[in-house]
XYZ file of C-alpha atoms in Angstrom:
569
model
C -114.400 68.995 118.610
C -116.855 69.565 120.862
C -116.373 70.297 124.440
C -118.754 68.141 125.563
C -116.775 64.891 123.843
C -114.740 63.870 126.802
C -117.971 63.837 129.180
C -119.419 61.452 126.505
C -115.762 59.363 126.798
C -116.530 58.833 130.430
C -119.904 58.071 129.617
C -118.554 55.205 127.838
C -116.271 54.033 130.483
C -118.753 53.535 132.917
C -120.538 52.212 130.818
C -117.479 49.480 130.021
C -117.664 49.198 133.782
C -120.600 48.219 134.515
C -120.870 45.841 131.881
C -120.255 44.692 128.299
C -123.604 44.836 127.495
C -125.274 47.908 129.053
C -128.880 49.492 127.758
C -127.124 52.936 127.368
C -128.443 56.514 128.598
C -131.651 57.721 127.056
C -130.386 61.427 127.486
C -126.545 60.429 125.739
C -126.356 62.353 122.713
C -123.122 61.105 119.992
C -121.474 63.722 117.874
C -123.211 64.638 114.887
C -120.638 62.424 112.497
C -122.009 59.771 114.141
C -124.886 57.962 115.586
C -125.674 56.264 118.150
C -126.472 52.012 118.438
C -129.411 50.896 120.846
C -126.848 48.758 122.379
C -123.083 50.158 124.026
C -120.725 47.724 121.828
C -117.944 49.552 123.610
C -115.510 47.418 121.978
C -116.577 47.867 118.339
C -117.567 51.636 119.277
C -113.685 52.006 120.431
C -111.624 49.927 118.720
C -113.614 52.434 115.357
C -112.217 55.580 117.035
C -108.428 54.719 117.178
C -105.609 52.137 117.748
C -104.262 52.640 121.556
C -107.633 50.647 122.703
C -105.413 47.922 123.960
C -103.701 50.890 126.639
C -107.159 53.175 127.265
C -109.840 53.440 127.305
C -110.133 56.996 124.970
C -109.234 57.377 121.544
C -106.332 59.628 120.375
C -108.552 62.726 119.003
C -109.913 63.616 122.009
C -109.561 67.011 122.472
C -108.947 66.944 125.869
C -105.777 63.995 125.720
C -103.744 65.371 128.808
C -105.742 64.701 131.353
C -106.462 61.290 130.036
C -102.961 59.903 131.482
C -105.037 60.476 134.543
C -107.308 56.893 133.420
C -106.142 53.878 134.326
C -105.973 51.283 131.566
C -108.414 48.598 130.993
C -108.120 45.242 130.904
C -109.084 42.816 128.101
C -113.053 41.634 128.256
C -113.151 38.199 128.342
C -110.020 38.926 130.762
C -112.522 40.456 132.843
C -114.691 38.718 132.149
C -113.366 35.470 133.761
C -112.072 37.139 136.396
C -115.811 38.723 138.024
C -116.676 34.764 137.338
C -113.616 33.430 139.741
C -114.294 35.631 142.294
C -117.951 34.901 142.524
C -117.177 31.267 142.084
C -114.646 31.302 145.228
C -117.237 32.913 147.366
C -119.432 30.068 146.270
C -116.788 27.850 147.787
C -116.228 29.782 150.708
C -119.972 29.917 151.890
C -120.793 26.094 151.172
C -117.568 25.311 152.858
C -118.021 26.693 156.028
C -122.076 25.690 155.618
C -121.245 21.988 155.268
C -118.777 22.459 158.442
C -121.252 24.064 160.320
C -124.110 20.979 159.747
C -121.645 18.338 160.277
C -120.209 19.807 163.913
C -123.959 20.338 164.901
C -124.759 16.978 163.793
C -121.563 15.379 165.578
C -122.943 17.183 168.591
C -126.796 16.096 168.583
C -125.162 12.583 168.265
C -122.907 12.988 170.799
C -125.023 14.718 173.703
C -127.718 11.885 172.777
C -125.071 8.988 173.476
C -123.994 10.541 176.838
C -128.110 10.366 177.550
C -128.049 7.137 176.855
C -124.999 4.483 178.519
C -126.107 2.746 180.950
C -124.749 3.541 184.052
C -124.656 0.204 186.606
C -126.513 1.221 189.821
C -124.119 -0.378 192.966
C -126.234 -0.112 196.552
C -122.348 0.112 197.463
C -120.356 2.296 195.946
C -116.787 -0.072 196.976
C -119.140 -2.898 196.378
C -119.446 -4.538 192.698
C -123.149 -4.891 191.671
C -123.012 -8.393 190.993
C -121.632 -9.189 194.068
C -124.417 -10.433 195.859
C -125.577 -12.474 192.597
C -122.124 -14.961 194.325
C -122.656 -14.536 197.298
C -126.086 -16.337 196.876
C -124.261 -19.280 194.600
C -127.020 -17.564 191.991
C -123.916 -17.259 189.401
C -120.437 -18.895 189.778
C -117.197 -18.985 187.669
C -117.232 -20.935 185.136
C -115.695 -21.942 181.181
C -117.080 -19.797 178.309
C -119.295 -23.001 176.580
C -117.041 -23.917 173.491
C -120.626 -23.453 171.553
C -120.628 -19.449 171.709
C -116.788 -19.590 171.353
C -115.827 -17.670 168.788
C -114.056 -19.923 166.072
C -113.119 -20.158 162.467
C -113.638 -22.392 159.483
C -109.408 -23.561 160.181
C -110.411 -24.667 162.770
C -112.039 -27.138 162.119
C -108.141 -29.568 161.014
C -108.073 -29.129 164.696
C -110.515 -31.350 165.476
C -110.618 -33.252 161.679
C -107.495 -34.463 160.060
C -108.133 -32.762 157.120
C -105.202 -33.862 155.456
C -107.111 -37.162 154.128
C -109.663 -38.190 152.188
C -112.735 -37.887 153.593
C -111.448 -36.176 156.988
C -112.091 -37.859 159.337
C -112.211 -37.029 163.926
C -109.081 -36.802 165.135
C -108.879 -33.936 168.001
C -105.290 -32.363 168.531
C -104.272 -31.746 172.403
C -105.911 -28.318 172.362
C -109.237 -29.586 172.903
C -108.209 -32.529 174.715
C -110.094 -30.881 177.561
C -113.202 -29.745 175.142
C -113.919 -32.813 172.892
C -113.454 -36.948 173.853
C -110.614 -38.499 171.778
C -110.929 -41.049 168.820
C -112.114 -44.370 170.225
C -109.582 -47.187 170.018
C -109.970 -50.344 167.570
C -110.301 -52.295 170.993
C -112.717 -49.980 172.466
C -115.228 -50.284 169.438
C -113.844 -54.190 169.452
C -113.628 -54.759 172.870
C -113.320 -58.787 172.030
C -112.788 -61.554 169.258
C -117.055 -61.368 169.081
C -118.825 -58.211 170.942
C -118.881 -53.879 169.816
C -119.380 -51.490 171.368
C -122.183 -50.063 169.788
C -122.124 -46.527 171.486
C -118.517 -46.010 170.361
C -119.065 -47.603 166.960
C -121.963 -44.819 166.268
C -120.229 -42.176 167.385
C -117.405 -41.642 165.937
C -119.481 -42.404 162.931
C -121.716 -39.942 163.045
C -118.081 -37.437 164.357
C -116.390 -38.448 161.387
C -119.789 -37.864 158.567
C -119.659 -34.064 160.609
C -115.587 -34.282 159.529
C -116.311 -34.735 156.445
C -118.622 -32.144 155.788
C -120.315 -33.311 152.525
C -123.455 -30.227 151.379
C -121.903 -28.254 154.685
C -119.840 -25.566 155.334
C -116.584 -25.083 157.270
C -118.704 -22.991 160.252
C -121.686 -25.521 160.160
C -119.517 -28.991 160.355
C -117.185 -27.076 162.789
C -120.715 -25.969 165.132
C -121.829 -29.898 164.833
C -118.234 -31.016 165.591
C -118.332 -28.592 168.783
C -121.568 -29.285 169.868
C -121.141 -33.102 170.710
C -118.243 -32.433 173.143
C -120.999 -31.745 175.704
C -124.309 -32.053 173.444
C -124.232 -35.176 172.839
C -126.808 -36.436 173.823
C -128.747 -32.899 172.433
C -127.223 -34.476 168.834
C -127.584 -38.043 168.147
C -129.441 -41.284 169.226
C -129.758 -45.017 168.772
C -131.071 -47.750 169.557
C -129.188 -51.238 167.844
C -128.922 -54.066 170.990
C -132.109 -55.979 168.573
C -130.396 -55.783 164.868
C -127.662 -58.970 164.743
C -124.085 -58.157 163.657
C -123.617 -59.837 160.028
C -126.979 -60.548 159.397
C -129.633 -58.941 155.286
C -130.594 -55.988 156.766
C -133.128 -53.407 154.916
C -132.707 -50.279 155.662
C -135.411 -47.796 155.773
C -133.655 -43.806 155.289
C -135.441 -40.130 156.553
C -134.826 -37.181 156.018
C -136.312 -34.722 158.326
C -137.100 -31.032 159.463
C -139.253 -29.150 162.299
C -140.579 -26.660 159.160
C -141.823 -29.395 156.684
C -144.817 -30.118 155.714
C -145.065 -33.220 158.807
C -143.575 -30.599 161.383
C -146.777 -28.836 160.692
C -149.097 -30.890 162.478
C -146.936 -33.143 164.154
C -144.278 -35.200 163.204
C -144.680 -37.763 166.814
C -147.694 -38.791 165.424
C -146.300 -39.470 161.549
C -142.635 -41.142 163.276
C -145.853 -43.671 164.835
C -147.871 -44.034 162.070
C -144.402 -45.556 160.231
C -143.048 -46.954 163.060
C -146.240 -49.299 164.012
C -145.869 -50.429 160.240
C -142.586 -51.764 160.490
C -143.065 -53.297 163.854
C -146.103 -54.910 161.998
C -144.189 -56.954 159.883
C -140.878 -57.363 162.645
C -143.975 -59.149 165.309
C -147.388 -59.699 164.223
C -147.270 -62.922 162.391
C -143.568 -63.641 163.674
C -143.767 -67.145 162.892
C -145.089 -66.634 159.178
C -142.784 -63.890 158.325
C -139.659 -66.004 159.515
C -140.728 -68.937 157.553
C -140.630 -67.077 154.632
C -137.825 -64.076 155.316
C -135.899 -65.993 158.343
C -132.824 -64.270 157.830
C -133.560 -60.296 157.379
C -133.936 -57.341 160.070
C -135.087 -53.560 159.917
C -133.181 -50.361 160.734
C -134.491 -46.741 160.531
C -132.048 -43.931 160.017
C -133.154 -40.432 160.443
C -131.208 -37.760 159.747
C -132.628 -34.134 161.768
C -131.958 -30.529 160.293
C -131.759 -28.810 163.095
C -128.222 -29.049 165.457
C -130.177 -30.066 167.788
C -132.780 -34.000 167.522
C -136.380 -33.140 168.788
C -136.531 -35.113 171.780
C -140.620 -35.689 170.914
C -139.655 -37.894 167.877
C -136.914 -39.915 170.282
C -139.065 -40.373 172.518
C -141.819 -42.159 169.876
C -138.690 -44.108 168.323
C -138.599 -46.162 171.250
C -141.840 -46.652 171.812
C -141.675 -48.190 168.561
C -139.485 -50.736 169.210
C -138.483 -50.351 165.797
C -133.572 -50.016 165.768
C -133.489 -46.708 165.107
C -129.994 -43.983 164.255
C -131.565 -40.733 165.175
C -128.790 -38.059 164.924
C -129.133 -33.989 163.476
C -127.050 -32.782 160.657
C -128.275 -29.264 159.794
C -128.697 -26.304 159.764
C -129.052 -26.544 156.004
C -132.703 -25.283 154.761
C -132.110 -27.168 151.566
C -134.572 -29.429 150.132
C -133.278 -32.385 152.643
C -130.119 -32.428 150.016
C -127.432 -32.846 152.911
C -129.081 -35.146 155.113
C -130.490 -37.592 152.498
C -126.401 -38.117 151.973
C -125.711 -38.754 155.312
C -128.136 -41.017 155.996
C -126.750 -42.689 153.155
C -123.389 -42.070 154.770
C -124.881 -44.146 157.682
C -125.482 -47.070 155.831
C -122.736 -47.078 154.396
C -120.917 -47.599 157.422
C -122.798 -50.005 158.501
C -123.517 -52.114 155.925
C -119.948 -51.871 154.040
C -117.699 -54.801 154.309
C -115.916 -56.147 157.463
C -112.533 -56.330 156.609
C -113.205 -52.231 156.262
C -115.174 -51.993 159.335
C -118.959 -52.735 158.862
C -120.984 -54.521 161.526
C -124.484 -55.351 159.576
C -124.726 -57.158 156.052
C -125.801 -55.853 152.866
C -129.556 -55.219 151.849
C -132.146 -52.613 150.234
C -132.473 -49.172 150.984
C -135.458 -47.172 150.662
C -136.005 -43.175 151.126
C -138.826 -43.069 153.245
C -140.370 -39.672 153.785
C -141.435 -38.964 157.627
C -145.227 -37.704 155.969
C -145.897 -40.829 153.185
C -147.274 -43.849 155.113
C -146.751 -47.511 154.474
C -148.097 -50.458 154.569
C -145.518 -53.980 156.416
C -146.299 -55.397 152.810
C -143.632 -52.815 151.069
C -140.724 -54.689 153.714
C -141.493 -58.041 152.010
C -141.324 -55.619 148.438
C -138.464 -54.265 148.797
C -136.108 -58.144 149.837
C -136.706 -58.632 146.732
C -133.617 -56.315 145.095
C -130.853 -57.540 143.261
C -129.658 -54.424 142.126
C -132.181 -50.774 142.135
C -136.333 -51.974 142.187
C -138.982 -50.048 140.695
C -142.504 -49.631 142.904
C -145.493 -47.317 142.511
C -146.373 -44.053 144.486
C -149.587 -43.521 146.073
C -151.028 -40.155 145.568
C -148.975 -39.184 142.094
C -149.390 -39.587 138.659
C -152.454 -38.227 136.889
C -154.079 -41.621 138.080
C -153.914 -41.490 141.850
C -150.586 -43.391 141.607
C -147.107 -42.937 139.642
C -146.231 -46.166 138.863
C -143.564 -47.830 136.294
C -144.803 -49.163 132.839
C -144.398 -52.109 131.025
C -144.381 -53.184 127.793
C -144.680 -57.249 126.705
C -141.490 -58.015 128.001
C -142.047 -57.081 131.523
C -139.256 -54.050 131.658
C -139.751 -50.565 132.751
C -140.218 -47.968 129.300
C -141.373 -45.117 131.012
C -143.857 -43.252 133.645
C -147.030 -42.241 135.143
C -145.176 -39.189 136.428
C -146.235 -35.369 135.584
C -142.376 -34.465 135.401
C -141.790 -36.189 131.808
C -138.839 -33.834 131.258
C -137.257 -35.657 134.030
C -134.800 -38.070 132.249
C -136.105 -40.786 135.280
C -139.689 -39.710 136.574
C -139.787 -41.331 139.901
C -140.177 -40.095 143.408
C -137.897 -40.789 146.158
C -140.064 -43.207 147.530
C -140.546 -44.985 144.033
C -137.051 -47.202 144.790
C -134.932 -48.648 146.572
C -130.772 -49.803 145.731
C -128.831 -52.590 147.184
C -126.772 -51.257 150.078
C -123.951 -52.962 148.048
C -124.084 -50.031 145.803
C -122.555 -47.189 148.351
C -119.223 -46.721 147.957
C -118.897 -49.182 144.445
C -120.958 -48.116 141.690
C -122.188 -44.674 144.006
C -118.370 -42.472 144.789
C -119.084 -41.163 148.512
C -118.378 -39.897 150.066
C -121.015 -37.463 148.284
C -123.792 -40.112 147.172
C -126.093 -37.837 147.382
C -124.456 -35.124 144.610
C -127.649 -33.244 143.621
C -127.873 -29.817 145.733
C -131.164 -28.147 144.018
C -134.712 -29.281 144.187
C -135.731 -32.785 143.521
C -132.349 -35.225 142.558
C -134.029 -38.464 141.742
C -133.549 -38.275 138.318
C -129.681 -37.163 139.178
C -129.328 -40.006 141.478
C -130.553 -42.984 139.357
C -128.510 -41.928 136.758
C -125.575 -42.891 138.515
C -127.055 -46.359 138.939
C -128.177 -47.369 135.714
C -127.780 -46.399 131.692
C -131.046 -46.520 130.713
C -134.515 -47.115 132.303
C -135.245 -50.545 131.085
C -132.264 -51.196 134.050
C -134.775 -50.654 136.606
C -136.713 -53.859 137.969
C -140.279 -53.645 138.603
C -141.225 -55.432 142.204
C -144.618 -55.808 141.984
C -143.996 -58.261 139.369
C -143.131 -58.498 136.064
C -147.287 -57.928 135.246
C -148.163 -54.510 132.743
C -150.804 -53.249 135.846
C -149.074 -52.501 138.343
C -151.585 -51.935 141.268
C -149.147 -52.319 144.137
C -150.360 -49.381 146.285
C -148.184 -50.313 149.730
C -146.920 -46.323 149.918
C -148.347 -43.345 149.734
C -147.013 -39.936 148.876
C -147.814 -37.204 151.444
C -150.621 -38.814 153.273
C -152.508 -37.047 156.409
C -153.437 -38.261 159.095
C -156.205 -39.501 160.078
C -158.630 -38.715 162.723
C -157.089 -41.556 164.915
C -153.387 -41.564 164.222
C -153.804 -37.721 165.223
C -154.455 -38.612 168.781
C -151.333 -38.417 171.016
C -149.729 -40.365 173.587
C -152.111 -39.243 175.893
C -155.200 -39.453 173.994
C -154.195 -43.368 172.877
C -153.407 -44.072 176.541
C -157.549 -42.749 177.631
C -158.606 -44.557 174.502
C -156.803 -47.678 175.615
C -158.322 -47.631 179.819
C -161.670 -46.898 178.231
C -161.992 -49.484 175.452
C -159.157 -52.124 175.206
C -156.326 -52.019 173.111
C -157.568 -54.255 171.025
C -159.790 -52.566 170.370
C -157.362 -49.118 169.140
C -155.093 -52.040 167.103
C -158.136 -52.711 165.254
C -158.910 -48.755 163.953
C -155.431 -48.715 163.121
C -155.427 -51.605 161.177
C -153.016 -51.749 158.576
C -154.998 -53.923 155.877
C -156.163 -50.570 153.401
C -156.232 -47.169 153.096
C -160.088 -46.617 152.330
C -161.137 -49.095 156.008
C -158.269 -46.956 157.989
C -160.349 -43.556 156.753
C -163.961 -45.650 157.539
C -162.592 -46.248 160.648
C -161.347 -43.085 161.757
C -164.360 -42.010 160.881
C -166.149 -43.545 163.495
C -163.765 -42.831 165.567
C -164.943 -40.843 168.719
C -162.766 -39.156 171.740
C -161.800 -40.865 174.513
C -163.823 -38.256 176.501
C -166.716 -40.070 175.288
C -169.083 -41.916 177.962
C -170.411 -43.626 175.049
C -168.404 -46.949 172.914
C -167.681 -46.300 169.085
C -169.713 -47.740 166.722
C -168.459 -51.483 166.204
C -167.415 -51.987 163.244
C -168.605 -53.726 159.995
C -166.099 -56.490 161.281
C -168.095 -56.688 165.070
C -171.617 -57.012 162.890
C -170.112 -59.757 161.153
C -169.086 -61.407 164.028
C -172.438 -61.260 165.594
C -174.693 -62.021 163.122
C -171.903 -65.397 163.173
C -172.814 -66.078 166.674
C -176.346 -65.534 166.859
C -176.579 -67.434 163.465
C -174.869 -70.532 165.102
C -176.970 -70.090 168.445
C -180.129 -70.057 166.293
C -178.578 -73.197 164.517
C -177.808 -75.186 168.579
C -181.088 -74.047 169.011
C -182.590 -75.926 166.673
C -180.419 -79.207 166.423
C -181.422 -78.972 170.351
C -185.699 -79.081 169.705
C -184.642 -81.626 167.267
C-alpha cells in the first residue's frame, strides 16, 4: 500500500460528515487499482473495502491500522439523517413558540392600554358627594320600581301569568304578579246583573286570554304582551261597543293591519276613514230603508295591529267614524298578517259564541276587509245573505280587472277567474265571507287561521268546503257576476288623502254637504272624477260645480222659464 492511503481515508471520512452526496475534491487521487466516481458514495465505497463498516470508518487493510482505534465509529447513514432532521425540527419549533408568545403578550398589552385609556370615570363636583345627588335634590330623578316590561324574563314565567295546564291557556296571574298585573275578573265583575255586562272587563279578559293562548306567537312575544298590559293597557287595546245590542245578529268586519304595510306607507288613518265612512253610511244614511230591509242587523269592526302598541291616529279615526270597533295589538310578528288574521277570528268567536259559553252578540257573517281595500255600503247588503260561506267578485284582480267566480248553467261555482290557477281555491281574502257559527265547530280553534306562510286563503277554505261547488255566489245565480262593491289595494283619491285638519278647513269654506257629495259612494269612476275637480282648501274660489249641480241649475232655469211663459199666457 502506498503511504498516502490513510490520508485518503480521512478525506472520505470528512466527506461523509459533510454530506452523503458531497462533491468530491477535484485534486483527490485514488489508488492505482481503483477509480473514483464523480460523487462519493461513502457507504458503498466503504462496504466494498472491508467488513468492519459497522464499527469503523476505515477498512482493515490500511497500512496504519494502529491509528484507526483513535477514530470514533460513525453511526449508520439513516440514523444520522434522522438526527439532523429532528434537531432542525426542534429548533424551528422553539423559535416558533417564542415568536407566538411574544405576539400574544404584545397584543394583550395593547388592548389593556386601550381599555385603560377609554375607561369612563365619573366626574364629581365634590369627592364626598355622589355624582347624581344634585338630580335627586332638584327632583329630576327619583327612586322607583324597575319597569316590568324591561325586566328580564324566561318563557317559563309565562306559566306564572297564564294557566298553562289548560288547553288553551288562559289569563290567570299568580300571587307573584299581584302587584304588577290585575287579577282575572270574576263572573260577577263581567255580569254585575242578570241583564247587564261590563264590556270593559269582558274585552280585557278576552284579549288577555288570546295573548295567553299565543297562537302564531312564541313564548317571548306572548310574555311581553301580557306583562305590558299591566301598566300599558290603554296603549295596547281600545274599543267602543256601547251601541251594540246583546244577542242581535251582527256583521263582523275584520282587519289585519301593520304600520309597515301598503296602507302605512301613505297614511293609514285616511284608509280607515274611507272604509269607516262606507260602513257608517250603511248604518245611518237612509236609516228607515235599511231598518225596513234589515231590521235585526248590526255591525262591529275588529282590527288587530302587528305591533306591541296600537296607533293613536288609527284610534282617533275609528272613534270619529262612529262604527263600533275593537282595536288591539298582537305582535310583533311581520309574518304576512297570519297571526293577526287568527287573532281577529278569536275575538269574533269570543263575541259570537253561544250565550251559555260566554258570548254576547248574535251570529252573523265574518268578512276580511284589508286596510287598503275600498268598499261600498252595498257590500254589507250582500254579506247578510251568507248561509255557510259566500263568494263575491273582487276588483283590481284577475285578467279583466275583477276576480269573480265562474258559474255553470245551474248557477253553481265551478272555477275562478283568478290568475293564481295553481291554488285549489283561487280566491282573495276579501272575496269570501263565512258564518261565525263555523268557528269552534267546523273550523277548530284556537288556531282558526292555520296557515303560517304567504297567502293561505285556499288552505282556510279547505277547512270549510269539500268542493268548489259548495261556495255560495252572493251576487245572485246569474252567470255574469257583475256586482262590484269592493276593490283590492285601491289607492286613495286626492280628496280622500286630505287630513282631518284639511277636511275641517274644507267644510268651513264650502260646507259639509259639498264634502260628502264629493266623497259619494255611488261608483268608483264618479269618485275619481270628483277628485279631479277638487281644489285645495286654501283656494279662494269654489271648486267647479259637479255634473249633478249643472243638471239642477238647468232644471231650475227650465222651471223658471215655464213659470214665466204661464204668466205671459
